[in-house]
Amino acid sequence: MSTPNHRSAPSPSMNLRGAVDLSGLKAKASAPPPAAASGAGEGTAYVIEVTEQSFPQVVQLSATVPVIVNMYSARSPESAEVTAVLEQEAAARGGKLLVANVDADAFPQIAQAFQAVSVPTVAAVVKGQPVPLFDRAVPAEQIRALLTELMQVAEANGVNGSLADGAGEAQEEAPLPPLHQEAYDAIVAGDYDAAAAAYRQALAEQPADAEAKAGLAQVELMQRLRGADADAVRTAAAEQPDNVDAQLQVADLDMSGGHVEDAFNRLIRLIARTAGEDKERVRLRLLDLFEIAGSSDPRVTKARSALARALF
């Protein structure tokens, strides 16, 4: 896990669909959600330290309040700065959000689920859906603005409870279809090949299964980025602007980090200057990224129009 060096600011546009799928972790929940515990600073009553065992219950709490997942490392001074700001905000907002601190060194599986390649990486979970926030140290004012926007998005989606009044009780969820459960369990185990196979089988049985399509696109993204060095990927893309493989990989990296428009725009520009098999490869990858973002995302609608212009 490296210290942050990404160049782009957090996207100001938020929705409830990201480049990772936490449903597998969520489906494993069986115990009551952990109670909020005091953090390192004064008045941080709504801060908890999370483990792989407790994380599923934390995801359940995201039906009541936005959960801020703060992936940090004790080796990173920037992590300490971001953690301090988040804990102050948790105290100031009085139970309207929960900060879940995750030691990325001790629990790499959680960081992997969010495709975190550096620390600090901060994401949110709202109604079980991940919302990427930022993957580097950012100023306190920007963090506060992002949290305010996040709470507005959460409220618009019916997540406006409070931990202060004990509203964070776990809710019983309907069981997942067997193949979806198989895929989610495989994701938890880090077996993306098995997860992809389960989703493909689900699609073979039900070709119109939208959740399986989105899940397969997400898992395939994880497969492509497995073991990738973010710095090397970005350097290769910058040095080889016409190398289709390099551009596809950096678009995947952008998507996994929540830079959705960057990923879309990069591939649309690439489509406009390629031909034949290369053009088709890029087009198909872009369609996969559309599945991850979700058809209702306005960024997808905008990018589809730009894609049509690039193709015709």
mmCIF file of C-alpha atoms in Angstrom:
data_model
loop_
_atom_site.group_PDB
_atom_site.id
_atom_site.type_symbol
_atom_site.label_atom_id
_atom_site.label_comp_id
_atom_site.label_asym_id
_atom_site.label_seq_id
_atom_site.Cartn_x
_atom_site.Cartn_y
_atom_site.Cartn_z
ATOM 1 C CA MET A 1 0.000 0.000 0.000
ATOM 2 C CA SER A 2 1.692 3.187 -1.160
ATOM 3 C CA THR A 3 1.323 6.733 0.006
ATOM 4 C CA PRO A 4 -0.902 8.950 -2.159
ATOM 5 C CA ASN A 5 0.243 10.627 -5.322
ATOM 6 C CA HIS A 6 -2.827 10.822 -7.550
ATOM 7 C CA ARG A 7 -3.223 13.947 -9.558
ATOM 8 C CA SER A 8 -6.970 14.439 -9.828
ATOM 9 C CA ALA A 9 -9.333 15.914 -7.266
ATOM 10 C CA PRO A 10 -12.326 13.954 -6.014
ATOM 11 C CA SER A 11 -15.229 13.953 -8.418
ATOM 12 C CA PRO A 12 -17.951 16.361 -7.291
ATOM 13 C CA SER A 13 -20.619 14.098 -8.768
ATOM 14 C CA MET A 14 -21.848 11.328 -6.493
ATOM 15 C CA ASN A 15 -24.256 8.482 -6.986
ATOM 16 C CA LEU A 16 -24.934 5.219 -5.216
ATOM 17 C CA ARG A 17 -23.090 2.950 -7.589
ATOM 18 C CA GLY A 18 -19.340 2.519 -7.640
ATOM 19 C CA ALA A 19 -16.668 0.317 -9.126
ATOM 20 C CA VAL A 20 -16.785 -2.196 -6.289
ATOM 21 C CA ASP A 21 -19.491 -4.506 -5.010
ATOM 22 C CA LEU A 22 -19.812 -4.897 -1.252
ATOM 23 C CA SER A 23 -22.827 -7.167 -1.389
ATOM 24 C CA GLY A 24 -20.761 -10.245 -0.663
ATOM 25 C CA LEU A 25 -19.447 -8.775 2.543
ATOM 26 C CA LYS A 26 -22.904 -7.515 3.360
ATOM 27 C CA ALA A 27 -24.494 -10.898 2.801
ATOM 28 C CA LYS A 28 -22.174 -12.529 5.335
ATOM 29 C CA ALA A 29 -23.524 -10.447 8.213
ATOM 30 C CA SER A 30 -25.061 -12.441 11.018
ATOM 31 C CA ALA A 31 -24.330 -10.636 14.277
ATOM 32 C CA PRO A 32 -25.795 -7.299 15.412
ATOM 33 C CA PRO A 33 -23.935 -4.204 14.165
ATOM 34 C CA PRO A 34 -21.091 -3.058 16.398
ATOM 35 C CA ALA A 35 -21.821 -0.133 18.649
ATOM 36 C CA ALA A 36 -20.082 3.135 17.880
ATOM 37 C CA ALA A 37 -16.981 3.491 19.999
ATOM 38 C CA SER A 38 -14.890 6.422 21.041
ATOM 39 C CA GLY A 39 -11.970 7.179 18.745
ATOM 40 C CA ALA A 40 -8.634 8.801 19.416
ATOM 41 C CA GLY A 41 -9.803 12.394 19.676
ATOM 42 C CA GLU A 42 -12.154 14.309 21.940
ATOM 43 C CA GLY A 43 -15.837 13.798 21.311
ATOM 44 C CA THR A 44 -15.424 11.156 18.579
ATOM 45 C CA ALA A 45 -18.372 9.083 19.749
ATOM 46 C CA TYR A 46 -19.349 7.928 16.266
ATOM 47 C CA VAL A 47 -16.051 6.373 15.216
ATOM 48 C CA ILE A 48 -15.280 2.657 15.187
ATOM 49 C CA GLU A 49 -12.251 0.544 14.355
ATOM 50 C CA VAL A 50 -13.282 -2.113 11.842
ATOM 51 C CA THR A 51 -12.067 -5.657 11.212
ATOM 52 C CA GLU A 52 -12.950 -8.084 8.436
ATOM 53 C CA GLN A 53 -15.304 -9.793 10.889
ATOM 54 C CA SER A 54 -17.178 -6.634 11.877
ATOM 55 C CA PHE A 55 -17.270 -4.963 8.471
ATOM 56 C CA PRO A 56 -20.430 -6.749 7.250
ATOM 57 C CA GLN A 57 -22.392 -5.323 10.176
ATOM 58 C CA VAL A 58 -20.985 -1.866 9.455
ATOM 59 C CA VAL A 59 -22.330 -2.177 5.901
ATOM 60 C CA GLN A 60 -25.756 -2.897 7.393
ATOM 61 C CA LEU A 61 -25.612 0.372 9.315
ATOM 62 C CA SER A 62 -25.356 2.195 5.980
ATOM 63 C CA ALA A 63 -29.111 1.763 5.622
ATOM 64 C CA THR A 64 -29.477 4.208 8.532
ATOM 65 C CA VAL A 65 -26.562 6.640 8.182
ATOM 66 C CA PRO A 66 -23.766 7.162 5.661
ATOM 67 C CA VAL A 67 -20.728 5.104 6.677
ATOM 68 C CA ILE A 68 -17.356 6.703 5.946
ATOM 69 C CA VAL A 69 -14.765 3.978 5.360
ATOM 70 C CA ASN A 70 -11.350 5.434 6.157
ATOM 71 C CA MET A 71 -8.537 3.147 4.973
ATOM 72 C CA TYR A 72 -5.358 4.229 6.706
ATOM 73 C CA SER A 73 -1.870 3.087 7.615
ATOM 74 C CA ALA A 74 0.094 3.860 10.753
ATOM 75 C CA ARG A 75 3.069 4.389 8.438
ATOM 76 C CA SER A 76 1.375 7.314 6.690
ATOM 77 C CA PRO A 77 1.370 10.802 8.267
ATOM 78 C CA GLU A 78 -1.255 11.845 5.713
ATOM 79 C CA SER A 79 -3.534 9.108 7.050
ATOM 80 C CA ALA A 80 -3.325 10.555 10.547
ATOM 81 C CA GLU A 81 -4.284 14.004 9.265
ATOM 82 C CA VAL A 82 -7.296 12.717 7.330
ATOM 83 C CA THR A 83 -8.409 10.522 10.246
ATOM 84 C CA ALA A 84 -8.339 13.482 12.617
ATOM 85 C CA VAL A 85 -10.569 15.545 10.311
ATOM 86 C CA LEU A 86 -13.028 12.685 9.802
ATOM 87 C CA GLU A 87 -13.311 12.023 13.528
ATOM 88 C CA GLN A 88 -13.918 15.716 14.198
ATOM 89 C CA GLU A 89 -16.664 15.714 11.567
ATOM 90 C CA ALA A 90 -18.249 12.585 13.042
ATOM 91 C CA ALA A 91 -18.449 14.315 16.424
ATOM 92 C CA ALA A 92 -19.747 17.571 14.959
ATOM 93 C CA ARG A 93 -22.532 15.818 13.010
ATOM 94 C CA GLY A 94 -23.863 14.098 16.130
ATOM 95 C CA GLY A 95 -24.684 10.613 14.922
ATOM 96 C CA LYS A 96 -25.718 11.542 11.382
ATOM 97 C CA LEU A 97 -22.766 9.596 9.990
ATOM 98 C CA LEU A 98 -20.371 6.887 11.151
ATOM 99 C CA VAL A 99 -16.616 6.821 10.550
ATOM 100 C CA ALA A 100 -15.305 3.267 10.133
ATOM 101 C CA ASN A 101 -11.511 3.247 10.382
ATOM 102 C CA VAL A 102 -9.793 0.344 8.607
ATOM 103 C CA ASP A 103 -6.123 -0.480 9.114
ATOM 104 C CA ALA A 104 -5.251 -1.308 5.503
ATOM 105 C CA ASP A 105 -2.068 -3.094 6.575
ATOM 106 C CA ALA A 106 -3.892 -5.376 8.997
ATOM 107 C CA PHE A 107 -7.019 -5.926 6.875
ATOM 108 C CA PRO A 108 -5.988 -5.742 3.209
ATOM 109 C CA GLN A 109 -9.099 -7.606 2.075
ATOM 110 C CA ILE A 110 -11.296 -4.624 2.917
ATOM 111 C CA ALA A 111 -8.935 -2.273 1.093
ATOM 112 C CA GLN A 112 -8.952 -4.680 -1.856
ATOM 113 C CA ALA A 113 -12.751 -4.639 -1.933
ATOM 114 C CA PHE A 114 -12.580 -0.873 -2.492
ATOM 115 C CA GLN A 115 -9.721 -1.259 -5.007
ATOM 116 C CA ALA A 116 -7.588 0.977 -2.774
ATOM 117 C CA VAL A 117 -4.041 1.326 -4.108
ATOM 118 C CA SER A 118 -2.842 4.047 -1.732
ATOM 119 C CA VAL A 119 -3.498 5.428 1.730
ATOM 120 C CA PRO A 120 -5.374 7.321 2.810
ATOM 121 C CA THR A 121 -8.271 6.125 0.683
ATOM 122 C CA VAL A 122 -11.719 7.204 1.846
ATOM 123 C CA ALA A 123 -15.030 5.940 0.521
ATOM 124 C CA ALA A 124 -18.583 5.953 1.771
ATOM 125 C CA VAL A 125 -21.231 3.266 1.892
ATOM 126 C CA VAL A 126 -24.882 4.292 1.551
ATOM 127 C CA LYS A 127 -27.608 1.620 1.512
ATOM 128 C CA GLY A 128 -24.911 -0.964 0.894
ATOM 129 C CA GLN A 129 -23.582 0.853 -2.173
ATOM 130 C CA PRO A 130 -20.024 2.226 -2.317
ATOM 131 C CA VAL A 131 -19.414 5.889 -3.116
ATOM 132 C CA PRO A 132 -15.725 6.693 -3.816
ATOM 133 C CA LEU A 133 -14.652 9.952 -2.164
ATOM 134 C CA PHE A 134 -10.877 10.447 -2.439
ATOM 135 C CA ASP A 135 -7.653 8.460 -2.597
ATOM 136 C CA ARG A 136 -5.077 10.919 -1.303
ATOM 137 C CA ALA A 137 -4.730 13.534 1.411
ATOM 138 C CA VAL A 138 -7.002 16.517 0.735
ATOM 139 C CA PRO A 139 -7.574 19.760 2.688
ATOM 140 C CA ALA A 140 -9.950 19.699 5.640
ATOM 141 C CA GLU A 141 -12.297 22.170 3.939
ATOM 142 C CA GLN A 142 -12.648 19.850 0.948
ATOM 143 C CA ILE A 143 -13.350 16.857 3.192
ATOM 144 C CA ARG A 144 -16.101 18.810 4.985
ATOM 145 C CA ALA A 145 -17.634 19.832 1.660
ATOM 146 C CA LEU A 146 -17.583 16.242 0.404
ATOM 147 C CA LEU A 147 -19.264 14.986 3.576
ATOM 148 C CA THR A 148 -21.957 17.646 3.310
ATOM 149 C CA GLU A 149 -22.628 16.639 -0.295
ATOM 150 C CA LEU A 150 -22.615 12.965 0.675
ATOM 151 C CA MET A 151 -25.224 13.547 3.363
ATOM 152 C CA GLN A 152 -27.415 15.325 0.836
ATOM 153 C CA VAL A 153 -27.112 12.372 -1.554
ATOM 154 C CA ALA A 154 -27.875 9.967 1.314
ATOM 155 C CA GLU A 155 -30.943 11.930 2.399
ATOM 156 C CA ALA A 156 -32.235 11.980 -1.176
ATOM 157 C CA ASN A 157 -32.020 8.189 -1.079
ATOM 158 C CA GLY A 158 -33.849 7.859 2.231
ATOM 159 C CA VAL A 159 -30.783 7.466 4.451
ATOM 160 C CA ASN A 160 -31.307 10.177 7.055
ATOM 161 C CA GLY A 161 -31.365 8.388 10.390
ATOM 162 C CA SER A 162 -29.179 8.949 13.427
ATOM 163 C CA LEU A 163 -27.065 6.692 15.605
ATOM 164 C CA ALA A 164 -27.842 8.988 18.525
ATOM 165 C CA ASP A 165 -31.395 7.665 18.836
ATOM 166 C CA GLY A 166 -30.473 3.999 18.472
ATOM 167 C CA ALA A 167 -31.864 3.797 14.958
ATOM 168 C CA GLY A 168 -28.963 1.753 13.670
ATOM 169 C CA GLU A 169 -30.480 -1.676 14.158
ATOM 170 C CA ALA A 170 -29.703 -4.266 11.538
ATOM 171 C CA GLN A 171 -32.533 -5.052 9.169
ATOM 172 C CA GLU A 172 -33.216 -8.565 7.905
ATOM 173 C CA GLU A 173 -32.605 -8.815 4.166
ATOM 174 C CA ALA A 174 -34.068 -11.212 1.632
ATOM 175 C CA PRO A 175 -31.712 -14.058 0.708
ATOM 176 C CA LEU A 176 -29.728 -13.620 -2.478
ATOM 177 C CA PRO A 177 -30.253 -15.875 -5.505
ATOM 178 C CA PRO A 178 -27.921 -18.887 -5.171
ATOM 179 C CA LEU A 179 -25.546 -17.939 -7.986
ATOM 180 C CA HIS A 180 -25.342 -14.353 -6.768
ATOM 181 C CA GLN A 181 -24.539 -15.614 -3.269
ATOM 182 C CA GLU A 182 -21.886 -17.893 -4.753
ATOM 183 C CA ALA A 183 -20.348 -14.954 -6.598
ATOM 184 C CA TYR A 184 -20.408 -12.693 -3.553
ATOM 185 C CA ASP A 185 -18.828 -15.366 -1.361
ATOM 186 C CA ALA A 186 -16.090 -15.773 -3.952
ATOM 187 C CA ILE A 187 -15.457 -12.010 -3.914
ATOM 188 C CA VAL A 188 -15.075 -12.096 -0.145
ATOM 189 C CA ALA A 189 -12.560 -14.928 -0.538
ATOM 190 C CA GLY A 190 -10.678 -12.950 -3.192
ATOM 191 C CA ASP A 191 -11.466 -15.584 -5.850
ATOM 192 C CA TYR A 192 -12.522 -13.332 -8.712
ATOM 193 C CA ASP A 193 -12.333 -16.168 -11.261
ATOM 194 C CA ALA A 194 -14.953 -18.145 -9.363
ATOM 195 C CA ALA A 195 -17.098 -15.026 -8.921
ATOM 196 C CA ALA A 196 -16.985 -14.334 -12.659
ATOM 197 C CA ALA A 197 -17.932 -17.938 -13.411
ATOM 198 C CA ALA A 198 -20.939 -17.723 -11.096
ATOM 199 C CA TYR A 199 -22.134 -14.506 -12.701
ATOM 200 C CA ARG A 200 -21.703 -15.976 -16.188
ATOM 201 C CA GLN A 201 -23.762 -18.986 -15.174
ATOM 202 C CA ALA A 202 -26.458 -16.649 -13.813
ATOM 203 C CA LEU A 203 -26.513 -14.825 -17.152
ATOM 204 C CA ALA A 204 -26.666 -18.096 -19.066
ATOM 205 C CA GLU A 205 -29.800 -18.962 -17.112
ATOM 206 C CA GLN A 206 -31.271 -15.436 -17.130
ATOM 207 C CA PRO A 207 -29.731 -13.272 -19.906
ATOM 208 C CA ALA A 208 -31.686 -10.206 -18.719
ATOM 209 C CA ASP A 209 -30.294 -10.373 -15.147
ATOM 210 C CA ALA A 210 -29.097 -6.762 -14.795
ATOM 211 C CA GLU A 211 -27.485 -7.336 -11.401
ATOM 212 C CA ALA A 212 -25.465 -10.243 -12.759
ATOM 213 C CA LYS A 213 -24.331 -8.114 -15.717
ATOM 214 C CA ALA A 214 -23.183 -5.339 -13.412
ATOM 215 C CA GLY A 215 -21.578 -7.808 -11.031
ATOM 216 C CA LEU A 216 -19.665 -9.514 -13.836
ATOM 217 C CA ALA A 217 -18.400 -6.168 -15.134
ATOM 218 C CA GLN A 218 -17.222 -5.241 -11.629
ATOM 219 C CA VAL A 219 -15.458 -8.559 -11.066
ATOM 220 C CA GLU A 220 -13.768 -8.416 -14.456
ATOM 221 C CA LEU A 221 -12.484 -4.959 -13.543
ATOM 222 C CA MET A 222 -11.025 -6.394 -10.331
ATOM 223 C CA GLN A 223 -9.417 -9.222 -12.324
ATOM 224 C CA ARG A 224 -7.790 -6.809 -14.761
ATOM 225 C CA LEU A 225 -6.382 -4.654 -11.950
ATOM 226 C CA ARG A 226 -5.188 -7.549 -9.789
ATOM 227 C CA GLY A 227 -1.539 -6.911 -8.952
ATOM 228 C CA ALA A 228 -1.388 -3.672 -10.958
ATOM 229 C CA ASP A 229 1.044 -0.942 -9.905
ATOM 230 C CA ALA A 230 -0.901 2.320 -10.126
ATOM 231 C CA ASP A 231 2.195 4.463 -10.714
ATOM 232 C CA ALA A 232 3.455 2.183 -13.472
ATOM 233 C CA VAL A 233 0.030 2.109 -15.127
ATOM 234 C CA ARG A 234 -0.235 5.896 -15.196
ATOM 235 C CA THR A 235 3.345 6.336 -16.403
ATOM 236 C CA ALA A 236 2.825 3.872 -19.254
ATOM 237 C CA ALA A 237 -0.386 5.609 -20.330
ATOM 238 C CA ALA A 238 1.257 9.040 -20.271
ATOM 239 C CA GLU A 239 4.269 7.857 -22.267
ATOM 240 C CA GLN A 240 2.254 5.821 -24.792
ATOM 241 C CA PRO A 241 -0.915 7.765 -25.632
ATOM 242 C CA ASP A 242 -1.667 5.547 -28.639
ATOM 243 C CA ASN A 243 -1.012 2.236 -26.890
ATOM 244 C CA VAL A 244 -4.499 0.765 -26.604
ATOM 245 C CA ASP A 245 -3.630 -1.664 -23.814
ATOM 246 C CA ALA A 246 -2.011 1.082 -21.714
ATOM 247 C CA GLN A 247 -5.011 3.382 -22.174
ATOM 248 C CA LEU A 248 -7.502 0.634 -21.338
ATOM 249 C CA GLN A 249 -5.653 -0.172 -18.125
ATOM 250 C CA VAL A 250 -5.469 3.420 -16.914
ATOM 251 C CA ALA A 251 -9.179 3.838 -17.685
ATOM 252 C CA ASP A 252 -9.815 0.808 -15.451
ATOM 253 C CA LEU A 253 -7.696 2.413 -12.749
ATOM 254 C CA ASP A 254 -9.634 5.682 -13.031
ATOM 255 C CA MET A 255 -12.922 3.800 -12.795
ATOM 256 C CA SER A 256 -11.828 1.863 -9.716
ATOM 257 C CA GLY A 257 -10.813 5.106 -8.007
ATOM 258 C CA GLY A 258 -14.147 6.798 -8.679
ATOM 259 C CA HIS A 259 -12.875 9.021 -11.514
ATOM 260 C CA VAL A 260 -15.732 7.876 -13.735
ATOM 261 C CA GLU A 261 -15.783 10.752 -16.202
ATOM 262 C CA ASP A 262 -12.008 10.570 -16.647
ATOM 263 C CA ALA A 263 -12.322 6.893 -17.584
ATOM 264 C CA PHE A 264 -15.197 7.505 -19.998
ATOM 265 C CA ASN A 265 -13.597 10.496 -21.677
ATOM 266 C CA ARG A 266 -10.255 8.745 -22.117
ATOM 267 C CA LEU A 267 -11.853 5.824 -23.934
ATOM 268 C CA ILE A 268 -14.108 8.007 -26.075
ATOM 269 C CA ARG A 269 -11.081 9.986 -27.246
ATOM 270 C CA LEU A 270 -9.295 6.712 -27.969
ATOM 271 C CA ILE A 271 -12.227 5.416 -30.016
ATOM 272 C CA ALA A 272 -12.122 8.580 -32.125
ATOM 273 C CA ARG A 273 -8.509 7.934 -33.166
ATOM 274 C CA THR A 274 -8.498 4.148 -33.590
ATOM 275 C CA ALA A 275 -9.930 1.833 -36.214
ATOM 276 C CA GLY A 276 -10.835 -1.783 -36.838
ATOM 277 C CA GLU A 277 -10.318 -4.294 -34.043
ATOM 278 C CA ASP A 278 -8.763 -1.717 -31.713
ATOM 279 C CA LYS A 279 -11.811 0.543 -31.994
ATOM 280 C CA GLU A 280 -14.110 -2.383 -31.213
ATOM 281 C CA ARG A 281 -12.025 -3.465 -28.203
ATOM 282 C CA VAL A 282 -12.211 0.030 -26.745
ATOM 283 C CA ARG A 283 -15.938 0.310 -27.445
ATOM 284 C CA LEU A 284 -16.648 -2.965 -25.652
ATOM 285 C CA ARG A 285 -14.549 -1.934 -22.655
ATOM 286 C CA LEU A 286 -16.449 1.344 -22.454
ATOM 287 C CA LEU A 287 -19.750 -0.551 -22.458
ATOM 288 C CA ASP A 288 -18.449 -2.655 -19.563
ATOM 289 C CA LEU A 289 -17.643 0.502 -17.621
ATOM 290 C CA PHE A 290 -21.153 1.791 -18.350
ATOM 291 C CA GLU A 291 -22.509 -1.369 -16.681
ATOM 292 C CA ILE A 292 -20.456 -0.653 -13.573
ATOM 293 C CA ALA A 293 -21.645 2.952 -13.304
ATOM 294 C CA GLY A 294 -25.261 1.984 -13.993
ATOM 295 C CA SER A 295 -27.568 3.033 -16.820
ATOM 296 C CA SER A 296 -29.299 5.670 -14.678
ATOM 297 C CA ASP A 297 -26.056 7.532 -13.991
ATOM 298 C CA PRO A 298 -26.168 10.884 -15.864
ATOM 299 C CA ARG A 299 -22.486 10.473 -16.684
ATOM 300 C CA VAL A 300 -23.364 7.345 -18.630
ATOM 301 C CA THR A 301 -26.089 9.173 -20.565
ATOM 302 C CA LYS A 302 -23.649 11.942 -21.460
ATOM 303 C CA ALA A 303 -20.921 9.485 -22.429
ATOM 304 C CA ARG A 304 -23.283 7.455 -24.638
ATOM 305 C CA SER A 305 -23.995 10.568 -26.676
ATOM 306 C CA ALA A 306 -20.275 11.294 -26.977
ATOM 307 C CA LEU A 307 -19.650 7.666 -27.962
ATOM 308 C CA ALA A 308 -22.200 7.913 -30.772
ATOM 309 C CA ARG A 309 -20.460 11.009 -32.107
ATOM 310 C CA ALA A 310 -17.056 9.315 -31.918
ATOM 311 C CA LEU A 311 -18.325 6.259 -33.781
ATOM 312 C CA PHE A 312 -20.294 8.023 -36.507
#
